[in-house]
Structure formats: structure tokens, C-alpha cells
PDB file of C-alpha atoms in Angstrom:
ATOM      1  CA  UNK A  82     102.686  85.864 118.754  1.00  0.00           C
ATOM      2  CA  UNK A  83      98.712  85.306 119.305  1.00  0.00           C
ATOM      3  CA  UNK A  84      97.918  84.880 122.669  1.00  0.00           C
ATOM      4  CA  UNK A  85      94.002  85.420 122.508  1.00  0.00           C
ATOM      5  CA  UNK A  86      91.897  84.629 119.209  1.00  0.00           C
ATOM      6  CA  UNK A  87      88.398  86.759 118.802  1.00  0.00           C
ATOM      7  CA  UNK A  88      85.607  85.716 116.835  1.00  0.00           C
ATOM      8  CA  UNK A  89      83.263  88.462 116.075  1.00  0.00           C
ATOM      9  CA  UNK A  90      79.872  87.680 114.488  1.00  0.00           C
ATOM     10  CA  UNK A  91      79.685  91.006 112.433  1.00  0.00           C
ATOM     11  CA  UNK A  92      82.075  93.341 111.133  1.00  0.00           C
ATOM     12  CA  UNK A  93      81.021  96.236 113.909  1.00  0.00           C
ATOM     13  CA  UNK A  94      82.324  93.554 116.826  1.00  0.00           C
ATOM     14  CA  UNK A  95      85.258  93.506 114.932  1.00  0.00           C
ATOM     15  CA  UNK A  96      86.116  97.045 114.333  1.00  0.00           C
ATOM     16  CA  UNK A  97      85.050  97.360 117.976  1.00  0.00           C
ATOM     17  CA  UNK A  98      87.521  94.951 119.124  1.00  0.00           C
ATOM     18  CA  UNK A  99      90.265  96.714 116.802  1.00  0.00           C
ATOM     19  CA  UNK A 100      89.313  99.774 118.866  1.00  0.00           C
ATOM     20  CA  UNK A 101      89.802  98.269 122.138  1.00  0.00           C
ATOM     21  CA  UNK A 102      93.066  96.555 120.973  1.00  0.00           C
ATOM     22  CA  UNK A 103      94.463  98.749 118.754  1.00  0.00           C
ATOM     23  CA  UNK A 104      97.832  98.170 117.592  1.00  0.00           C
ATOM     24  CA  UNK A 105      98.188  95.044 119.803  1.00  0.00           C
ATOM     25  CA  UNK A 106      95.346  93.725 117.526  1.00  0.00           C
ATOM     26  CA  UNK A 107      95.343  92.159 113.915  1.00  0.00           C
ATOM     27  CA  UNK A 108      92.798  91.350 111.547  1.00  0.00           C
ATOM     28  CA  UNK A 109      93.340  87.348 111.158  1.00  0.00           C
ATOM     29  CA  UNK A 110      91.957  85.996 107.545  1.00  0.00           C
ATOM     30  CA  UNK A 111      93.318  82.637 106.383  1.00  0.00           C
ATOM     31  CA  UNK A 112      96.598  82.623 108.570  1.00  0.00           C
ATOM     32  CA  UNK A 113      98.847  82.035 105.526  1.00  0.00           C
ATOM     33  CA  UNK A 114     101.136  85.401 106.125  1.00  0.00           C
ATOM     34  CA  UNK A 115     100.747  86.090 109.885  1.00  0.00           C
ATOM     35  CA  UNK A 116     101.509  82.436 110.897  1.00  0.00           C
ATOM     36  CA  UNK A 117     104.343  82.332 108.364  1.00  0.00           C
ATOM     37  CA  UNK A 118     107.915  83.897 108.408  1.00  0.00           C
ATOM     38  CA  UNK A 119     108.685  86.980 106.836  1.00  0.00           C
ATOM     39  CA  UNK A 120     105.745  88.049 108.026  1.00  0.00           C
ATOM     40  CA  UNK A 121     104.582  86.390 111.096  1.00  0.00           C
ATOM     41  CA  UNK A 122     102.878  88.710 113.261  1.00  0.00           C
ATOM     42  CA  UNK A 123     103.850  89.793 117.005  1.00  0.00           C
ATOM     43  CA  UNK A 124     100.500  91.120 117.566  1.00  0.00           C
ATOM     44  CA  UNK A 125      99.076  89.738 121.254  1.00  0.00           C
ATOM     45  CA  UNK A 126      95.296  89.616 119.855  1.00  0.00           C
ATOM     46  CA  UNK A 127      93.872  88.113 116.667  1.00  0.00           C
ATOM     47  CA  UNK A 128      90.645  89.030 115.375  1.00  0.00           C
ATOM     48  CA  UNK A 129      89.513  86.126 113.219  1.00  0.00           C
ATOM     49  CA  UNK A 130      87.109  86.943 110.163  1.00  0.00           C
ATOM     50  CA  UNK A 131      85.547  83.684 108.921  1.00  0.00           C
ATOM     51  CA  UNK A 132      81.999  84.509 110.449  1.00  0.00           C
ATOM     52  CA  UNK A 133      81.267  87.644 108.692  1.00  0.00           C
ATOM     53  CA  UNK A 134      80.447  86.438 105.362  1.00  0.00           C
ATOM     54  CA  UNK A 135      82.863  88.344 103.228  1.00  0.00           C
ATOM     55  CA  UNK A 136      83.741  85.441 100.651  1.00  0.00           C
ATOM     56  CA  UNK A 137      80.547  86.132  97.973  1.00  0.00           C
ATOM     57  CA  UNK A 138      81.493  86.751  94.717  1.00  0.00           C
ATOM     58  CA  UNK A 139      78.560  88.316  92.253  1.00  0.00           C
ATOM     59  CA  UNK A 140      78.517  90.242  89.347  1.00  0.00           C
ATOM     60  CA  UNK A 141      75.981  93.449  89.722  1.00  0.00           C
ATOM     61  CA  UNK A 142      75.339  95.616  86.846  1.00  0.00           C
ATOM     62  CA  UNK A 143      77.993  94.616  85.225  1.00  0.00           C
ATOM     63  CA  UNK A 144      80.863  95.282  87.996  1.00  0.00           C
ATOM     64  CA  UNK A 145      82.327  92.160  89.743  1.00  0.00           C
ATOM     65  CA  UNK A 146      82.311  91.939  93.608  1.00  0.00           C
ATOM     66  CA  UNK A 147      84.482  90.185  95.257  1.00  0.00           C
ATOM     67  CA  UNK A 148      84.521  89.722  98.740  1.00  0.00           C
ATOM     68  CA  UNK A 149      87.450  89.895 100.739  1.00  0.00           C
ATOM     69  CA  UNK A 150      87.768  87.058 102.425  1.00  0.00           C
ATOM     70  CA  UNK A 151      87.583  84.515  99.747  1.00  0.00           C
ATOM     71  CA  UNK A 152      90.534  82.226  99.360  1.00  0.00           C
ATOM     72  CA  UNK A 153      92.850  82.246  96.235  1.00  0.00           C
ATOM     73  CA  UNK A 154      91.418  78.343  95.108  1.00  0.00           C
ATOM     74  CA  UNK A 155      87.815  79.623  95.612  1.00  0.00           C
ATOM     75  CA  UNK A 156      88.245  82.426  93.671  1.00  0.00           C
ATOM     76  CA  UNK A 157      90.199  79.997  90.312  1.00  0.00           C
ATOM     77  CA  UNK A 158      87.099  78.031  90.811  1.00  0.00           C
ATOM     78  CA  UNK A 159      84.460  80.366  90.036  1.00  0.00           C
ATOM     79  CA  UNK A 160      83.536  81.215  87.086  1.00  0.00           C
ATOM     80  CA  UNK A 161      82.914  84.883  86.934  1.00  0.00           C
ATOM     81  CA  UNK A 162      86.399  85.497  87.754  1.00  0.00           C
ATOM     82  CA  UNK A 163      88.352  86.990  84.709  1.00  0.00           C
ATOM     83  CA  UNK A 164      90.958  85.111  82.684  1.00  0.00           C
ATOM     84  CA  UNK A 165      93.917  87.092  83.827  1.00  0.00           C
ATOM     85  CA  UNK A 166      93.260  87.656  87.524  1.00  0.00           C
ATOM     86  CA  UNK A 167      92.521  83.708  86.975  1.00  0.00           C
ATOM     87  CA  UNK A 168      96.151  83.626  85.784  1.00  0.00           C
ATOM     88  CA  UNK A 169      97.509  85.779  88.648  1.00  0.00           C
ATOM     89  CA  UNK A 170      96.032  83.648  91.456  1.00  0.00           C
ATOM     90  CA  UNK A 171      98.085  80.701  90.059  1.00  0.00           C
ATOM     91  CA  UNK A 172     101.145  82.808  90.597  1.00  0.00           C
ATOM     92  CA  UNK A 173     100.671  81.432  94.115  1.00  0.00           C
ATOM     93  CA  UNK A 174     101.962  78.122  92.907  1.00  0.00           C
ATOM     94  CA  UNK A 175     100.748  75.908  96.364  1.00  0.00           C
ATOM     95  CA  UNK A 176      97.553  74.896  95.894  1.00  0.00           C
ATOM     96  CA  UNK A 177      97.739  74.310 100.386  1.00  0.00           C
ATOM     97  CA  UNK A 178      98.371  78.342 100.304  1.00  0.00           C
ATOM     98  CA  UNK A 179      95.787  79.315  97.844  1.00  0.00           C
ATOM     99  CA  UNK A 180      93.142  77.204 100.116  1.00  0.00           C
ATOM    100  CA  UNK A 181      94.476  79.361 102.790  1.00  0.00           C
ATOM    101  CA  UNK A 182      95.096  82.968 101.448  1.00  0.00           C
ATOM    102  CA  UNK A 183      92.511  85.135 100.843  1.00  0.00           C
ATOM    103  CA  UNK A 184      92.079  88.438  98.358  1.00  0.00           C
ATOM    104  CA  UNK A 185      92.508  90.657 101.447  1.00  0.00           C
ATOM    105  CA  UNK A 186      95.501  89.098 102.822  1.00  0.00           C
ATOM    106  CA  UNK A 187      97.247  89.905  99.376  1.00  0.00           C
ATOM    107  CA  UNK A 188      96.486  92.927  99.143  1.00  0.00           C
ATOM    108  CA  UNK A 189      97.505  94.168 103.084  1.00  0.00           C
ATOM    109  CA  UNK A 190     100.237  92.078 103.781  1.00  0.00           C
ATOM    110  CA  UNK A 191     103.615  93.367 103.489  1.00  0.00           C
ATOM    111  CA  UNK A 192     105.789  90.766 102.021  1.00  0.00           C
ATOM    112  CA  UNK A 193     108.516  90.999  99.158  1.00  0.00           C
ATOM    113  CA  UNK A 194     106.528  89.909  96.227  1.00  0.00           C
ATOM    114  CA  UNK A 195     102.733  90.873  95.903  1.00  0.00           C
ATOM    115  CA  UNK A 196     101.657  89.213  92.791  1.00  0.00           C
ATOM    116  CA  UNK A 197      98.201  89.607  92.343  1.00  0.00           C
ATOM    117  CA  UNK A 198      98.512  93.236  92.710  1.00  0.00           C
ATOM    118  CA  UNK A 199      99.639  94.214  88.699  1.00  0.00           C
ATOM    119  CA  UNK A 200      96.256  92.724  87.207  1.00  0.00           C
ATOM    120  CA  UNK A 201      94.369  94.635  89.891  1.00  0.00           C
ATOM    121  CA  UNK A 202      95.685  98.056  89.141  1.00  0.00           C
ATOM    122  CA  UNK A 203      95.143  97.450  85.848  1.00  0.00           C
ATOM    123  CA  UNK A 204      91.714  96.316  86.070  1.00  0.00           C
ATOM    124  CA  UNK A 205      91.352  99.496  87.870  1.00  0.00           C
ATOM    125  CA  UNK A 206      89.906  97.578  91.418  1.00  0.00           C
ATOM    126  CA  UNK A 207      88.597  99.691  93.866  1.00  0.00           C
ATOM    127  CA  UNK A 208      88.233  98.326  97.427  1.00  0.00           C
ATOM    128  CA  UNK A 209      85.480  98.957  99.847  1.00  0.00           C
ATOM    129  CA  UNK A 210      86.856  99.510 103.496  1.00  0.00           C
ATOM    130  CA  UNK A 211      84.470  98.839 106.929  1.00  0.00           C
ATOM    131  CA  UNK A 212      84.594 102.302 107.838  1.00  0.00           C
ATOM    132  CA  UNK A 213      82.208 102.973 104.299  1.00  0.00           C
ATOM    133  CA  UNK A 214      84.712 104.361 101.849  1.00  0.00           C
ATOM    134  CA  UNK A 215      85.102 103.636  98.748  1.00  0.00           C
ATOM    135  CA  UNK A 216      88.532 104.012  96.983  1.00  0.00           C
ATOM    136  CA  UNK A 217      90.644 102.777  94.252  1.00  0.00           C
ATOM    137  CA  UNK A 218      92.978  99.892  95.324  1.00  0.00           C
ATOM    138  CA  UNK A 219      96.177 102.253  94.004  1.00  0.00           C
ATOM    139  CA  UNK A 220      94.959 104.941  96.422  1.00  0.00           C
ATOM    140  CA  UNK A 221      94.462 102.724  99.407  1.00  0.00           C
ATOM    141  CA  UNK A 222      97.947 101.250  98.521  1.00  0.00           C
ATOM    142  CA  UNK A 223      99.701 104.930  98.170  1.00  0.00           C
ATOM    143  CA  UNK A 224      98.574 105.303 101.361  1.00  0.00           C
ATOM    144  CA  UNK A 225      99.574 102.579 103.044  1.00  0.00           C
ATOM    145  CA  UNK A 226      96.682 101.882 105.007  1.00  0.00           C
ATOM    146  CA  UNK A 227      95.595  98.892 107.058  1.00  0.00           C
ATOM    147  CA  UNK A 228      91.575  99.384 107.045  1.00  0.00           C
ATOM    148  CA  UNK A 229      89.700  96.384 107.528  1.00  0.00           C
ATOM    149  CA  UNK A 230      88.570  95.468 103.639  1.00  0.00           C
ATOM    150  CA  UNK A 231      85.311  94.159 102.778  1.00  0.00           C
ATOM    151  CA  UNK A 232      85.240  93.575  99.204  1.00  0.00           C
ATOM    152  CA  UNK A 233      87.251  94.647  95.865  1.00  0.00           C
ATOM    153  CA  UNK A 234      85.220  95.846  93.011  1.00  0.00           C
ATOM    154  CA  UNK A 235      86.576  95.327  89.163  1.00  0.00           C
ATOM    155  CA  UNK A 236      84.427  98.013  87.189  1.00  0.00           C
ATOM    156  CA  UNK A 237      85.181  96.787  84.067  1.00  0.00           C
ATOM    157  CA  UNK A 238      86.251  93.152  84.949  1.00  0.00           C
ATOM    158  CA  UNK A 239      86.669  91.949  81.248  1.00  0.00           C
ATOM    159  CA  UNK A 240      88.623  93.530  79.624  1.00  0.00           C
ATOM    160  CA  UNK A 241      91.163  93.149  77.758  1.00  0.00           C
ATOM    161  CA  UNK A 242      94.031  91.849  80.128  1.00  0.00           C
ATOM    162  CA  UNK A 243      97.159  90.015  80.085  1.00  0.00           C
ATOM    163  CA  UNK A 244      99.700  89.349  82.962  1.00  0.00           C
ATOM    164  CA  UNK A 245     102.741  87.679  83.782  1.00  0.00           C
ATOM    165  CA  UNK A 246     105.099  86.584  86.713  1.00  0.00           C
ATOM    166  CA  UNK A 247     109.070  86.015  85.534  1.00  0.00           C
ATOM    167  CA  UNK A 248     110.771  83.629  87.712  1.00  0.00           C
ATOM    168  CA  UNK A 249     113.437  81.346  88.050  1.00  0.00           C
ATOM    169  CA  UNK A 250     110.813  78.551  88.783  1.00  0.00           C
ATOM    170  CA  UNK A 251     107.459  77.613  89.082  1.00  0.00           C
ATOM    171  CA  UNK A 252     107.766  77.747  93.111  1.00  0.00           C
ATOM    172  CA  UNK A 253     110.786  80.853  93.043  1.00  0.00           C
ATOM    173  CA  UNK A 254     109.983  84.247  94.275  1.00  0.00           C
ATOM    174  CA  UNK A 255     109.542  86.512  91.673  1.00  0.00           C
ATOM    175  CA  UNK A 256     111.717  88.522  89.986  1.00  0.00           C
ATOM    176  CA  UNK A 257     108.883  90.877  88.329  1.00  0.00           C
ATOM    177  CA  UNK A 258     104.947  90.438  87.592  1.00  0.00           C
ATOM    178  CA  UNK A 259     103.447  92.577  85.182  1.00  0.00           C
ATOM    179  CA  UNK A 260     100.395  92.665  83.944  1.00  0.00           C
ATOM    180  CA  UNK A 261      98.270  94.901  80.521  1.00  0.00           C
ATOM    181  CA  UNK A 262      94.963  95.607  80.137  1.00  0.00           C
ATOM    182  CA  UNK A 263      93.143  97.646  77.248  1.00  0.00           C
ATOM    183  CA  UNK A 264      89.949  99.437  78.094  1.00  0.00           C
ATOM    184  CA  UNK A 265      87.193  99.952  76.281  1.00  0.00           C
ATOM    185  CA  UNK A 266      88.323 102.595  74.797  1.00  0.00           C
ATOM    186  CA  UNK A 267      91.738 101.464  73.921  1.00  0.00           C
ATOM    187  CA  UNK A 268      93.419 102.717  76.687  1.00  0.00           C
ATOM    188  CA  UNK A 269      96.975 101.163  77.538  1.00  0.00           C
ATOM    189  CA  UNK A 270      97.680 100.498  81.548  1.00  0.00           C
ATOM    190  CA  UNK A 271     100.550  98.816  82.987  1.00  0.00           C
ATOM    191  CA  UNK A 272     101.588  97.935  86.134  1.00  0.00           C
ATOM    192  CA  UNK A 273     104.253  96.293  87.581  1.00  0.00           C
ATOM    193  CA  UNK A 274     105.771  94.805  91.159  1.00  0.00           C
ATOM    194  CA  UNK A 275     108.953  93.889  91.399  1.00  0.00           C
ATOM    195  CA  UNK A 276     110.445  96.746  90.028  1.00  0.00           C
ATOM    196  CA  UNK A 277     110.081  99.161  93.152  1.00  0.00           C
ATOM    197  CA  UNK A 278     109.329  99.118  96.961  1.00  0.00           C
ATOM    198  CA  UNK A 279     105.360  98.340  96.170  1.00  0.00           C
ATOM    199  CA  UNK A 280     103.553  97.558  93.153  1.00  0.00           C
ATOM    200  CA  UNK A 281     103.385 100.677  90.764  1.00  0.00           C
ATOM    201  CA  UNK A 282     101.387 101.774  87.500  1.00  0.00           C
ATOM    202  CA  UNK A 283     103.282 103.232  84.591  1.00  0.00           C
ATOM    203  CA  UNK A 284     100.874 106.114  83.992  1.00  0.00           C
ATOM    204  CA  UNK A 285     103.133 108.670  82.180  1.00  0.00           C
ATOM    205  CA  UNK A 286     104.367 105.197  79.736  1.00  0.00           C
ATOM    206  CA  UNK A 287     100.592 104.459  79.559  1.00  0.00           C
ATOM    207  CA  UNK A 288      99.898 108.191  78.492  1.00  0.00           C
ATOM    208  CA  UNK A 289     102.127 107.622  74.984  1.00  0.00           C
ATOM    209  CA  UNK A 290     100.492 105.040  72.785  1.00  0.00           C
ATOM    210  CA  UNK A 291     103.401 103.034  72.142  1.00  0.00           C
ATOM    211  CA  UNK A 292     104.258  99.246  71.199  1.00  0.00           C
ATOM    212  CA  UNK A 293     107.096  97.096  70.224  1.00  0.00           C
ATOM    213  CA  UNK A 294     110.587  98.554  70.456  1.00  0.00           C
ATOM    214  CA  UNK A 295     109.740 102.190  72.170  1.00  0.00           C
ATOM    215  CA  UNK A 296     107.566 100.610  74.648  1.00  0.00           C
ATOM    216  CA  UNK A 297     110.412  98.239  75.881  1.00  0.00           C
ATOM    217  CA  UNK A 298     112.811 101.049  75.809  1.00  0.00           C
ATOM    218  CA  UNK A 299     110.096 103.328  77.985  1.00  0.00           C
ATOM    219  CA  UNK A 300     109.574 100.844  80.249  1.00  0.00           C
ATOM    220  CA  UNK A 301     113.023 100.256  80.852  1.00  0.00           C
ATOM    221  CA  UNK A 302     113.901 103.616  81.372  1.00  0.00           C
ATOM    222  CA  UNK A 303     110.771 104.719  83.307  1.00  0.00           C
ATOM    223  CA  UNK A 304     111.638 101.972  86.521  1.00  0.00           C
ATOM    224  CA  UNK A 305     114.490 101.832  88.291  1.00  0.00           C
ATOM    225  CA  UNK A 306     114.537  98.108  90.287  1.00  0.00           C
ATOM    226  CA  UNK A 307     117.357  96.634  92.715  1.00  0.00           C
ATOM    227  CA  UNK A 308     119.743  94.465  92.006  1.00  0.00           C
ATOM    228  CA  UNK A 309     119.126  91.448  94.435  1.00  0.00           C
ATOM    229  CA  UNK A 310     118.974  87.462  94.134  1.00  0.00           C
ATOM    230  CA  UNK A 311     115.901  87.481  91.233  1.00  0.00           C
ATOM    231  CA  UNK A 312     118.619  89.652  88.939  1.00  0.00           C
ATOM    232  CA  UNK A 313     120.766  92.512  88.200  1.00  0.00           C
ATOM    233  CA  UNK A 314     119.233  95.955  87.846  1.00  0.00           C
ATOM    234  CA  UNK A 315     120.038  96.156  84.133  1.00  0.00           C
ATOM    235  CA  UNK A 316     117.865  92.453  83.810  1.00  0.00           C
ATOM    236  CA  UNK A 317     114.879  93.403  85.545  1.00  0.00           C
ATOM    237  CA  UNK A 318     115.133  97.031  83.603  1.00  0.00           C
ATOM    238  CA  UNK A 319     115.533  94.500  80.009  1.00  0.00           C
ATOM    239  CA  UNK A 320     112.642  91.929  80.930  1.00  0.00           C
ATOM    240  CA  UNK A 321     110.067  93.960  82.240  1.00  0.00           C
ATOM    241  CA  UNK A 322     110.481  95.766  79.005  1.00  0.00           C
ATOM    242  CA  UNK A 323     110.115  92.599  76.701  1.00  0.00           C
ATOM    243  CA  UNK A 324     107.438  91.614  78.721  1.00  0.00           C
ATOM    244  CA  UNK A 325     105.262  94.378  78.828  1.00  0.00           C
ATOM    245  CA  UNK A 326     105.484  94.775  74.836  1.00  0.00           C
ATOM    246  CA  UNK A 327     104.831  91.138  74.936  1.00  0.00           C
ATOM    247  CA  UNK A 328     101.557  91.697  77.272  1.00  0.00           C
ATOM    248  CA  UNK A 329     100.219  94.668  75.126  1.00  0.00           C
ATOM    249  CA  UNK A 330     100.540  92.489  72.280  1.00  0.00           C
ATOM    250  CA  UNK A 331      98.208  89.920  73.966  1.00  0.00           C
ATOM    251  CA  UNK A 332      95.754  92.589  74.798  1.00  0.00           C
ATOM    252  CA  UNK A 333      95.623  93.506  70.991  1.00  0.00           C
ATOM    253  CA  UNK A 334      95.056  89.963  69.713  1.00  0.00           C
ATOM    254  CA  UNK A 335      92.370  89.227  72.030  1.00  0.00           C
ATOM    255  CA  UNK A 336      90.965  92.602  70.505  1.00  0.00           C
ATOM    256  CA  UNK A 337      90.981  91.075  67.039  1.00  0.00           C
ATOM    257  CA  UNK A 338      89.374  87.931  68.192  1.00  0.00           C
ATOM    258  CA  UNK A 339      86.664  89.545  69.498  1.00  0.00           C
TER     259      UNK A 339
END
């Protein structure tokens, strides 16, 4: 539980109050996963992040920037934001939560289902950490690391991209999000959460050029999920599948309508 609340001016205070804190210390964006159980912090010191200006969203030389610490709504409501990470922020069916979530806190926080994170691996976002790196988001996630973000960068933010969240309802947890994008150069990536302990990308599927039938049957074969309340592991194995052959085929229409 929280017992003090910091409110640094500039990102240095706050890495420098991390520092003096360390692990008794957490990085406090919109409150929507450390004030809520599963994961409700027990950290003694909060280090709120409102007052450093990370919500801007531009597009510079053709690469979108997106700052950290803009909420979920914000980010539906702005134009430059692509169609399918559009579609992925309204995964997070309460419009009260998407007011209160931010990029960051999906991306960091380690809770069951992680939504956004297929269409971002697949848009190939990297994310910029305070300490000056630069890194792709599926590094930073292999890694599990807890830096303190300051923006995600799409590269090539308009692609062509499709994604999906199976569910037993609009408000259920989900039982797999998956999400397809074609590059410019026709390029298949998939990714998927759901399906393992963290989101993953399908890179050796990805490397084989298939569709229909033999890209269900790949898919299926490549992941190997846990049975638990969203299914059995031979249902998550079937519909990620269908639904990734499903996603590719959205990727190639919007191709043709171009």
C-alpha cells in the first residue's frame, strides 16, 4: 500500500527518487492496475507521473510517437492513431478504465491478459526508456524489465494491420488476442497473448508464407496455451488458428483496396 505520493516536475527527479527508493518505490501513471486487485501494489512510495509531459502524440518523419503516459480514451480520440491499435484500445471495454490507463501501464504491468500488446509487436513498436535507450518493445518485454518508459515509437504505423480479442463477452477476460500486420514489403507478422506466459510473435510461422488451411494448422501447432476458465488447450490451439488466417486475410484485402 502507498503511504507517501511524490510528484516530480521532470523525469531526472523521478529517476532520482526511484534511486533513493528503490524497490520500495513505483512508478504511479493513471492508478488503474496498482490501485486495483490482481495487481495492486505493496510498494510504500509512489512516484506519480502526470507533470512530466509524456502524453504528446506526433507523427515525425513519418514514425508515430506516442508518449507514454497518454490514457487509452485519449489515444481512440486522436486521429493519427492507426485503425488497428484504434481497435485494440477498445479491447479495454470501460470507457472509466481507458480514461484512467495509460500506454505505459499496459505495457509494464503484469496482469493475466495484456491486450494491446499483439498489434504492437506487430507494428514492430520500439519504446524509448529514461535512461536513453532505445529498443524494440519485444526486447524490452523478453527481458522483463521495469525502466521508466517515455514514449513508444510505431516505425511504420500504417500498415497493413488487423487484430482481434476472442472472448466470452464484451466485458470477459480474454481467452486470446491476436493481431496481423503486412509490411511494406509483404511481410507476414503475428503475434499473439493468450496463448503463453507473455505475449509472443510467431516468427518461425511468419518466416513460411502461408494462408488459409496451413496457416491455421501452423499456428496451432506452433503454441502450446493452458487449459483454464477462457477454454481447453485444444480450443485456444483451434481459434487462434482460425483467427489468425482470418486476420491475414484482412491484411490482404485492405492491400487490394489500396
Amino acid at each position: 500500500m502507498i503511504e507517501q505520493f511524490f510528484w516530480p516536475e521532470s523525469v531526472k527527479q523521478a529517476l532520482e527518487l526511484k534511486r533513493q527508493f528503490q524497490d520500495e518505490a513505483v512508478y504511479f501513471g493513471g492508478g488503474s492496475k496498482l490501485n486495483a486487485t490482481p495487481t495492486k501494489t505493496t510498494k510504500k512510495f509512489g512516484i506519480a507521473l502526470s507533470k512530466l509531459g509524456l502524453d504528446k502524440v506526433s507523427l515525425q518523419q513519418g514514425k508515430l510517437h506516442i508518449g507514454s503516459q497518454a490514457t487509452l480514451q485519449r489515444l481512440i480520440d486522436t486521429p493519427l492513431i492507426p485503425d488497428a491499435l484504434r481497435n485494440a484500445l477498445g479491447f479495454i471495454y470501460s470507457r472509466h478504465l481507458r480514461n484512467q490507463a495509460t500506454l505505459a501501464g499496459e505495457i509494464v504491468a503484469k496482469q493475466k491478459e495484456r491486450v494491446l500488446l499483439p498489434v504492437l509487436l506487430v507494428l514492430d513498436a520500439l519504446v524509448v526508456t529514461a535512461a536513453g535507450e532505445t529498443l524494440s518493445l519485444e526486447e524490452y518485454l523478453d527481458n522483463d524489465r521495469d525502466d521508466l518508459l517515455l514514449e513508444v515509437i510505431l516505425p511504420d504505423p500504417y500498415q497493413n494491420c488487423s487484430t482481434r480479442k476472442i472472448a466470452r463477452s464484451a466485458a470477459g477476460l480474454a481467452v486470446i488476442t491476436a493481431a496481423v500486420a503486412t509490411g511494406s514489403n509483404g511481410e507476414m507478422k503475428i503475434a499473439l497473448d493468450g496463448v503463453s506466459e507473455r505475449a509472443i510473435r510467431l516468427r518461425d510461422v511468419e518466416s513460411r508464407g502461408l494462408s488459409d488451411d496451413e496457416l491455421e494448422k501452423a499456428v496451432s501447432d506452433a503454441i502450446s496455451p493452458r487449459a483454464d476458465i477462457g477454454g481447453s488447450e485444444a480450443y485456444k490451439r483451434y481459434i487462434a488458428g482460425v483467427v489468425v488466417a482470418e486476420l491475414l486475410a484482412d491484411c490482404q484485402q485492405m492491400s487490394e483496396e489500396k
